[in-house]
Amino acid sequence: MIQSTLSTVLTTSDILPVVSQSKPLLHTYLDKRVTKSQRKNKRTRSQTARARLQTKEHLAGLARELYEVELADKLERCHSRLSVLTCGRHIARIIPNFTCEFRLCPDCGRRRSRKLQSKYLPAMRAFMLHRKVTPVHLVLTQTHRKENRKQSAKRIKGSFTRLQRRGFWKEYFKGGTWSLEFTKDKNGLHHTHLHIIGFRRKFFDIELLRDEWLAVTGDSHVLNLKPIKDIAAGLQEVVKYVSKPLDIRRFGAADLKEFLGLKNMRMFGTFGEFRDFCKGFEPSDDDDAMSDLESLARDLVEGCACPQCSAPLFDLRLSKSELPQFYEQIESSPPGKVGRSWM
Ligand SMILES: [Zn+2]
Ligand SMILES: [Zn+2]
């Protein structure tokens, strides 16, 4: 009986939140946010590169407003000159002149989330195999209150800690990873979500989980659960909140100031049995989580054959604003045509 309830939920391929019919729709805003935040990014590479550049310029501007001169300088220098190893149609590797390592920097965040993926993916695969568990992506939300970002994050993390102590959770989950996502609505209220990859041992009734979440939060039963078919894609989706924990385009100087105050707050972590498993886990040689292309790219130099088309690679020096243009040229040129104007 319980088993059939959950399998109905999990076979739904869309990601619309599963809302209990018996409860009033009090938190429609949160439900919409949950859905929106999980939507796949369909922008082209040139658009993404341009958006990253704009985000960094915006952040540097805010830093200047706050007289955070050092931060502004670092953001402006980060990836400002690039050595691009390319055949003209594909980019094999990009080496930046400098990386700022600021937590909100989209370029540095991407690198950080790639690192997390290569660190945790082999452990996740081994854990699933040894413990016979199935991964699910669980999004926990909470009702909004008048509180700052730190208080909001503390509250949801506290609720999650209490959830893990409950018998229900221990019976069905064997640990996993969590990451924080922050959003802010137009009234300036903070919404904090926890994205969890949970390793489930068996099926359970989602309504029971909802009741458990309500019991530990006191006022929230809104959550979203979907199965993860491909653990690599599932992990990638969750770590993207590490590189982009909030919507920076709508960020003001006060938001940046508040974020700088969060300096030591953890945004990603492991929990439960998976946490212990990771401590003793040594990846083997064939456990490399990086794609073949990516690991191959590390050894490429000028004159090597492009891994995608075998044409010779050459080193192209670009400024940060030229990178989106270069992507654009690649995207618009017919197959076979090399971007000669860049050579
Ligand atoms: Zn950076
Ligand atoms: Zn190529």
Short mmCIF file of C-alpha atoms and ligand atoms in Angstrom, two decimals:
data_model
loop_
_atom_site.label_atom_id
_atom_site.label_comp_id
_atom_site.label_asym_id
_atom_site.label_seq_id
_atom_site.Cartn_x
_atom_site.Cartn_y
_atom_site.Cartn_z
CA MET A 1 0.00 0.00 0.00
CA ILE A 2 2.70 2.44 1.04
CA GLN A 3 4.88 1.28 -1.80
CA SER A 4 2.22 1.97 -4.41
CA THR A 5 1.71 5.54 -3.15
CA LEU A 6 5.32 6.47 -3.69
CA SER A 7 5.81 4.76 -6.98
CA THR A 8 2.95 6.89 -8.36
CA VAL A 9 4.79 10.00 -7.26
CA LEU A 10 8.13 8.90 -8.55
CA THR A 11 7.02 7.84 -11.98
CA THR A 12 5.85 11.38 -12.70
CA SER A 13 8.56 12.63 -14.98
CA ASP A 14 7.80 16.32 -14.66
CA ILE A 15 9.11 18.23 -11.72
CA LEU A 16 5.96 19.96 -10.61
CA PRO A 17 5.74 19.95 -6.86
CA VAL A 18 3.57 17.27 -5.44
CA VAL A 19 1.05 19.11 -3.31
CA SER A 20 -1.20 17.31 -0.94
CA GLN A 21 -4.85 17.62 -1.87
CA SER A 22 -5.96 17.69 1.71
CA LYS A 23 -3.87 20.70 2.66
CA PRO A 24 -4.54 24.26 1.52
CA LEU A 25 -2.08 25.81 -0.94
CA LEU A 26 -0.55 28.21 1.51
CA HIS A 27 2.90 28.34 -0.01
CA THR A 28 2.31 28.63 -3.71
CA TYR A 29 5.18 31.07 -4.03
CA LEU A 30 7.61 28.55 -2.64
CA ASP A 31 6.28 25.81 -4.83
CA LYS A 32 6.79 27.95 -7.91
CA ARG A 33 10.32 28.80 -6.83
CA VAL A 34 11.16 25.16 -6.33
CA THR A 35 10.00 24.34 -9.82
CA LYS A 36 11.70 27.34 -11.38
CA SER A 37 15.02 26.69 -9.69
CA GLN A 38 15.11 23.19 -11.10
CA ARG A 39 14.42 24.23 -14.67
CA LYS A 40 17.14 23.29 -17.11
CA ASN A 41 19.31 26.06 -18.40
CA LYS A 42 18.92 26.17 -22.17
CA ARG A 43 21.11 29.14 -22.98
CA THR A 44 23.86 28.89 -25.57
CA ARG A 45 27.48 29.01 -24.50
CA SER A 46 27.92 32.55 -25.80
CA GLN A 47 24.88 33.68 -23.81
CA THR A 48 26.15 31.93 -20.70
CA ALA A 49 29.62 33.44 -21.10
CA ARG A 50 28.11 36.90 -21.59
CA ALA A 51 25.84 36.45 -18.55
CA ARG A 52 28.83 35.43 -16.42
CA LEU A 53 30.70 38.53 -17.52
CA GLN A 54 27.73 40.76 -16.65
CA THR A 55 27.34 39.10 -13.27
CA LYS A 56 30.97 39.77 -12.48
CA GLU A 57 30.78 43.37 -13.61
CA HIS A 58 27.68 43.82 -11.49
CA LEU A 59 29.38 42.27 -8.44
CA ALA A 60 32.52 44.36 -8.92
CA GLY A 61 30.33 47.49 -9.12
CA LEU A 62 28.59 46.58 -5.88
CA ALA A 63 31.93 45.89 -4.21
CA ARG A 64 33.11 49.37 -5.23
CA GLU A 65 29.95 50.86 -3.76
CA LEU A 66 30.83 49.19 -0.47
CA TYR A 67 34.47 50.38 -0.71
CA GLU A 68 35.52 46.72 -0.90
CA VAL A 69 38.29 47.77 -3.27
CA GLU A 70 40.34 44.60 -3.01
CA LEU A 71 37.35 42.42 -3.84
CA ALA A 72 36.37 44.64 -6.77
CA ASP A 73 39.91 44.49 -8.17
CA LYS A 74 40.06 40.73 -7.81
CA LEU A 75 36.72 40.27 -9.56
CA GLU A 76 37.85 42.50 -12.42
CA ARG A 77 41.13 40.66 -12.82
CA CYS A 78 39.58 37.18 -12.60
CA HIS A 79 39.50 35.55 -16.06
CA SER A 80 40.23 38.96 -17.62
CA ARG A 81 42.78 37.47 -20.03
CA LEU A 82 42.41 33.96 -21.33
CA SER A 83 44.58 31.51 -23.13
CA VAL A 84 42.17 29.47 -25.23
CA LEU A 85 43.32 26.23 -26.82
CA THR A 86 41.13 25.79 -29.85
CA CYS A 87 40.93 24.33 -33.33
CA GLY A 88 38.70 27.24 -34.33
CA ARG A 89 35.51 25.24 -33.98
CA HIS A 90 35.92 23.62 -30.58
CA ILE A 91 37.47 24.82 -27.37
CA ALA A 92 39.67 22.18 -25.79
CA ARG A 93 40.83 24.18 -22.81
CA ILE A 94 40.71 27.65 -21.31
CA ILE A 95 43.45 28.85 -19.00
CA PRO A 96 42.70 32.10 -17.16
CA ASN A 97 45.38 34.59 -16.10
CA PHE A 98 43.96 34.82 -12.58
CA THR A 99 41.18 33.35 -10.45
CA CYS A 100 39.60 35.39 -7.64
CA GLU A 101 38.10 32.44 -5.70
CA PHE A 102 35.27 34.65 -4.48
CA ARG A 103 32.27 32.51 -3.60
CA LEU A 104 29.84 34.38 -5.82
CA CYS A 105 32.15 34.61 -8.83
CA PRO A 106 30.44 32.58 -11.56
CA ASP A 107 33.72 31.50 -13.17
CA CYS A 108 35.31 30.39 -9.91
CA GLY A 109 32.03 28.82 -8.77
CA ARG A 110 31.91 26.66 -11.87
CA ARG A 111 35.38 25.38 -11.18
CA ARG A 112 34.47 24.73 -7.56
CA SER A 113 31.37 22.76 -8.50
CA ARG A 114 33.39 20.69 -11.00
CA LYS A 115 35.83 19.89 -8.19
CA LEU A 116 32.99 18.78 -5.93
CA GLN A 117 31.67 16.58 -8.70
CA SER A 118 34.99 14.83 -9.25
CA LYS A 119 35.36 14.38 -5.51
CA TYR A 120 31.91 13.01 -4.70
CA LEU A 121 30.70 11.20 -7.81
CA PRO A 122 32.98 8.16 -7.43
CA ALA A 123 32.02 7.91 -3.74
CA MET A 124 28.32 8.13 -4.62
CA ARG A 125 28.60 5.39 -7.22
CA ALA A 126 30.46 3.10 -4.83
CA PHE A 127 28.03 3.85 -2.00
CA MET A 128 25.02 3.02 -4.17
CA LEU A 129 26.60 -0.23 -5.21
CA HIS A 130 27.66 -1.36 -1.74
CA ARG A 131 24.60 -0.23 0.21
CA LYS A 132 21.96 -0.95 -2.42
CA VAL A 133 20.38 2.47 -2.16
CA THR A 134 18.59 4.65 -4.72
CA PRO A 135 19.25 8.40 -5.03
CA VAL A 136 16.46 10.98 -4.88
CA HIS A 137 16.58 14.76 -5.15
CA LEU A 138 14.69 16.26 -2.24
CA VAL A 139 14.06 19.99 -1.93
CA LEU A 140 13.09 21.19 1.52
CA THR A 141 11.57 24.63 1.90
CA GLN A 142 10.43 26.68 4.85
CA THR A 143 7.88 29.42 5.40
CA HIS A 144 9.33 32.91 5.08
CA ARG A 145 9.84 35.11 8.07
CA LYS A 146 11.34 38.51 8.68
CA GLU A 147 14.91 37.40 9.23
CA ASN A 148 18.26 37.87 7.57
CA ARG A 149 19.98 35.36 5.34
CA LYS A 150 22.07 33.92 8.12
CA GLN A 151 19.06 33.35 10.37
CA SER A 152 17.11 31.84 7.50
CA ALA A 153 19.94 29.42 6.67
CA LYS A 154 20.42 28.51 10.32
CA ARG A 155 16.72 27.79 10.72
CA ILE A 156 16.49 25.42 7.74
CA LYS A 157 19.72 23.64 8.66
CA GLY A 158 18.44 23.22 12.22
CA SER A 159 15.19 21.71 10.94
CA PHE A 160 17.14 19.32 8.74
CA THR A 161 19.29 18.22 11.68
CA ARG A 162 16.13 17.47 13.67
CA LEU A 163 14.68 15.58 10.71
CA GLN A 164 17.74 13.34 10.57
CA ARG A 165 17.27 12.39 14.20
CA ARG A 166 13.75 11.08 13.60
CA GLY A 167 13.04 7.38 13.37
CA PHE A 168 11.27 7.79 10.04
CA TRP A 169 14.29 9.39 8.39
CA LYS A 170 16.71 6.84 9.78
CA GLU A 171 14.55 4.02 8.54
CA TYR A 172 14.39 5.23 4.96
CA PHE A 173 17.52 7.28 4.32
CA LYS A 174 21.19 6.38 4.44
CA GLY A 175 22.68 9.83 4.18
CA GLY A 176 23.65 11.95 1.19
CA THR A 177 24.64 15.52 0.39
CA TRP A 178 23.00 18.86 1.00
CA SER A 179 23.44 22.30 -0.52
CA LEU A 180 21.87 25.64 0.26
CA GLU A 181 20.06 27.85 -2.21
CA PHE A 182 19.07 31.39 -1.32
CA THR A 183 16.40 33.44 -3.02
CA LYS A 184 14.71 36.68 -2.12
CA ASP A 185 11.21 37.69 -3.13
CA LYS A 186 10.05 41.12 -4.24
CA ASN A 187 9.09 41.97 -0.66
CA GLY A 188 12.69 41.42 0.37
CA LEU A 189 11.99 38.23 2.30
CA HIS A 190 14.58 35.49 2.23
CA HIS A 191 13.71 32.04 1.01
CA THR A 192 16.20 29.35 1.74
CA HIS A 193 15.98 25.91 0.24
CA LEU A 194 17.94 22.80 0.99
CA HIS A 195 18.71 20.63 -2.01
CA ILE A 196 19.41 17.13 -0.87
CA ILE A 197 20.64 14.08 -2.67
CA GLY A 198 19.27 11.45 -0.36
CA PHE A 199 20.12 7.77 -0.64
CA ARG A 200 16.89 5.94 -0.04
CA ARG A 201 16.83 2.33 1.09
CA LYS A 202 13.19 1.64 0.29
CA PHE A 203 9.99 3.24 -0.85
CA PHE A 204 7.94 5.34 1.51
CA ASP A 205 4.84 7.44 1.46
CA ILE A 206 5.67 11.04 0.55
CA GLU A 207 2.84 12.24 2.78
CA LEU A 208 4.64 10.74 5.77
CA LEU A 209 7.80 12.64 4.85
CA ARG A 210 5.73 15.81 4.50
CA ASP A 211 4.29 15.26 7.98
CA GLU A 212 7.78 14.67 9.37
CA TRP A 213 9.01 17.93 7.82
CA LEU A 214 6.04 19.75 9.29
CA ALA A 215 6.80 18.23 12.68
CA VAL A 216 10.39 19.53 12.70
CA THR A 217 9.74 22.94 11.14
CA GLY A 218 6.50 23.61 12.98
CA ASP A 219 4.94 25.36 9.99
CA SER A 220 6.15 23.98 6.68
CA HIS A 221 5.12 20.88 4.82
CA VAL A 222 6.31 22.02 1.38
CA LEU A 223 8.87 19.77 -0.20
CA ASN A 224 9.59 18.33 -3.57
CA LEU A 225 10.88 14.88 -4.29
CA LYS A 226 11.95 13.36 -7.56
CA PRO A 227 13.96 10.31 -8.48
CA ILE A 228 17.50 10.69 -9.82
CA LYS A 229 17.96 8.46 -12.83
CA ASP A 230 21.52 9.47 -13.57
CA ILE A 231 23.61 10.22 -10.49
CA ALA A 232 26.16 12.29 -12.45
CA ALA A 233 23.40 14.59 -13.73
CA GLY A 234 21.75 14.65 -10.30
CA LEU A 235 24.95 15.70 -8.58
CA GLN A 236 25.63 18.31 -11.25
CA GLU A 237 22.20 19.81 -10.66
CA VAL A 238 22.71 20.02 -6.92
CA VAL A 239 26.25 21.44 -6.96
CA LYS A 240 25.16 24.23 -9.25
CA TYR A 241 23.74 25.91 -6.12
CA VAL A 242 27.28 25.91 -4.77
CA SER A 243 28.44 27.93 -7.75
CA LYS A 244 25.28 30.00 -7.87
CA PRO A 245 23.61 30.05 -4.46
CA LEU A 246 21.45 33.03 -5.33
CA ASP A 247 20.14 35.30 -8.02
CA ILE A 248 22.91 37.87 -8.28
CA ARG A 249 21.31 39.94 -11.01
CA ARG A 250 18.80 41.17 -8.45
CA PHE A 251 21.50 41.71 -5.87
CA GLY A 252 22.03 45.15 -4.34
CA ALA A 253 24.97 46.50 -2.32
CA ALA A 254 23.16 45.63 0.92
CA ASP A 255 22.79 42.02 -0.24
CA LEU A 256 26.49 41.77 -1.02
CA LYS A 257 27.31 43.23 2.37
CA GLU A 258 25.12 40.65 4.03
CA PHE A 259 26.66 37.88 1.98
CA LEU A 260 30.17 38.98 2.96
CA GLY A 261 29.02 38.55 6.56
CA LEU A 262 28.32 34.86 5.85
CA LYS A 263 32.00 34.24 5.19
CA ASN A 264 32.31 30.97 7.03
CA MET A 265 28.94 29.50 6.32
CA ARG A 266 29.01 26.13 4.67
CA MET A 267 26.94 25.84 1.51
CA PHE A 268 27.50 22.17 0.79
CA GLY A 269 28.02 19.12 2.93
CA THR A 270 27.49 15.41 3.38
CA PHE A 271 25.44 13.72 6.07
CA GLY A 272 24.59 10.39 7.62
CA GLU A 273 26.18 7.13 6.56
CA PHE A 274 27.32 8.63 3.28
CA ARG A 275 29.39 11.14 5.24
CA ASP A 276 31.22 8.35 7.07
CA PHE A 277 31.59 6.40 3.86
CA CYS A 278 33.31 9.37 2.15
CA LYS A 279 35.87 9.64 4.97
CA GLY A 280 37.20 6.16 4.27
CA PHE A 281 36.67 6.19 0.53
CA GLU A 282 39.67 6.04 -1.78
CA PRO A 283 38.74 6.40 -5.43
CA SER A 284 40.38 3.90 -7.76
CA ASP A 285 42.03 4.88 -11.05
CA ASP A 286 38.98 4.14 -13.16
CA ASP A 287 36.76 6.13 -10.83
CA ASP A 288 37.68 9.43 -12.45
CA ALA A 289 34.48 11.47 -12.50
CA MET A 290 35.73 13.86 -15.14
CA SER A 291 34.60 13.19 -18.63
CA ASP A 292 37.19 11.65 -20.93
CA LEU A 293 37.33 14.91 -22.83
CA GLU A 294 38.03 16.90 -19.72
CA SER A 295 40.81 14.68 -18.41
CA LEU A 296 42.35 14.53 -21.86
CA ALA A 297 42.27 18.32 -22.10
CA ARG A 298 44.68 18.64 -19.18
CA ASP A 299 47.52 17.24 -21.28
CA LEU A 300 46.80 19.12 -24.49
CA VAL A 301 49.16 21.74 -25.86
CA GLU A 302 49.38 23.79 -29.03
CA GLY A 303 49.81 21.56 -32.09
CA CYS A 304 47.96 18.59 -30.58
CA ALA A 305 44.92 17.26 -32.43
CA CYS A 306 41.53 18.59 -31.32
CA PRO A 307 39.83 15.76 -29.36
CA GLN A 308 36.58 16.43 -31.22
CA CYS A 309 37.66 16.91 -34.84
CA SER A 310 41.43 16.16 -34.96
CA ALA A 311 42.28 19.55 -36.48
CA PRO A 312 45.43 21.08 -34.98
CA LEU A 313 44.94 23.15 -31.85
CA PHE A 314 46.32 26.63 -31.56
CA ASP A 315 46.59 29.03 -28.67
CA LEU A 316 44.30 32.02 -28.88
CA ARG A 317 44.71 34.95 -26.47
CA LEU A 318 41.39 36.57 -25.67
CA SER A 319 40.24 39.28 -23.32
CA LYS A 320 37.21 38.52 -21.15
CA SER A 321 34.83 40.40 -23.43
CA GLU A 322 36.12 38.57 -26.51
CA LEU A 323 35.25 35.12 -25.18
CA PRO A 324 31.45 35.45 -25.67
CA GLN A 325 32.11 36.79 -29.18
CA PHE A 326 34.31 33.82 -29.95
CA TYR A 327 31.62 31.41 -28.76
CA GLU A 328 29.13 33.29 -30.92
CA GLN A 329 31.32 32.89 -33.96
CA ILE A 330 31.69 29.15 -33.31
CA GLU A 331 27.93 28.82 -32.88
CA SER A 332 27.12 30.67 -36.08
CA SER A 333 29.79 29.23 -38.37
CA PRO A 334 28.82 26.27 -40.56
CA PRO A 335 30.56 22.96 -39.80
CA GLY A 336 34.00 22.86 -41.29
CA LYS A 337 34.52 26.61 -41.30
CA VAL A 338 37.25 27.75 -38.97
CA GLY A 339 37.09 31.12 -37.29
CA ARG A 340 40.00 32.54 -39.31
CA SER A 341 39.51 36.11 -38.19
CA TRP A 342 40.68 35.09 -34.73
CA MET A 343 43.96 33.63 -35.85
ZN ZN B 1 36.62 34.43 -9.97
ZN ZN B 2 37.88 20.66 -33.19
#
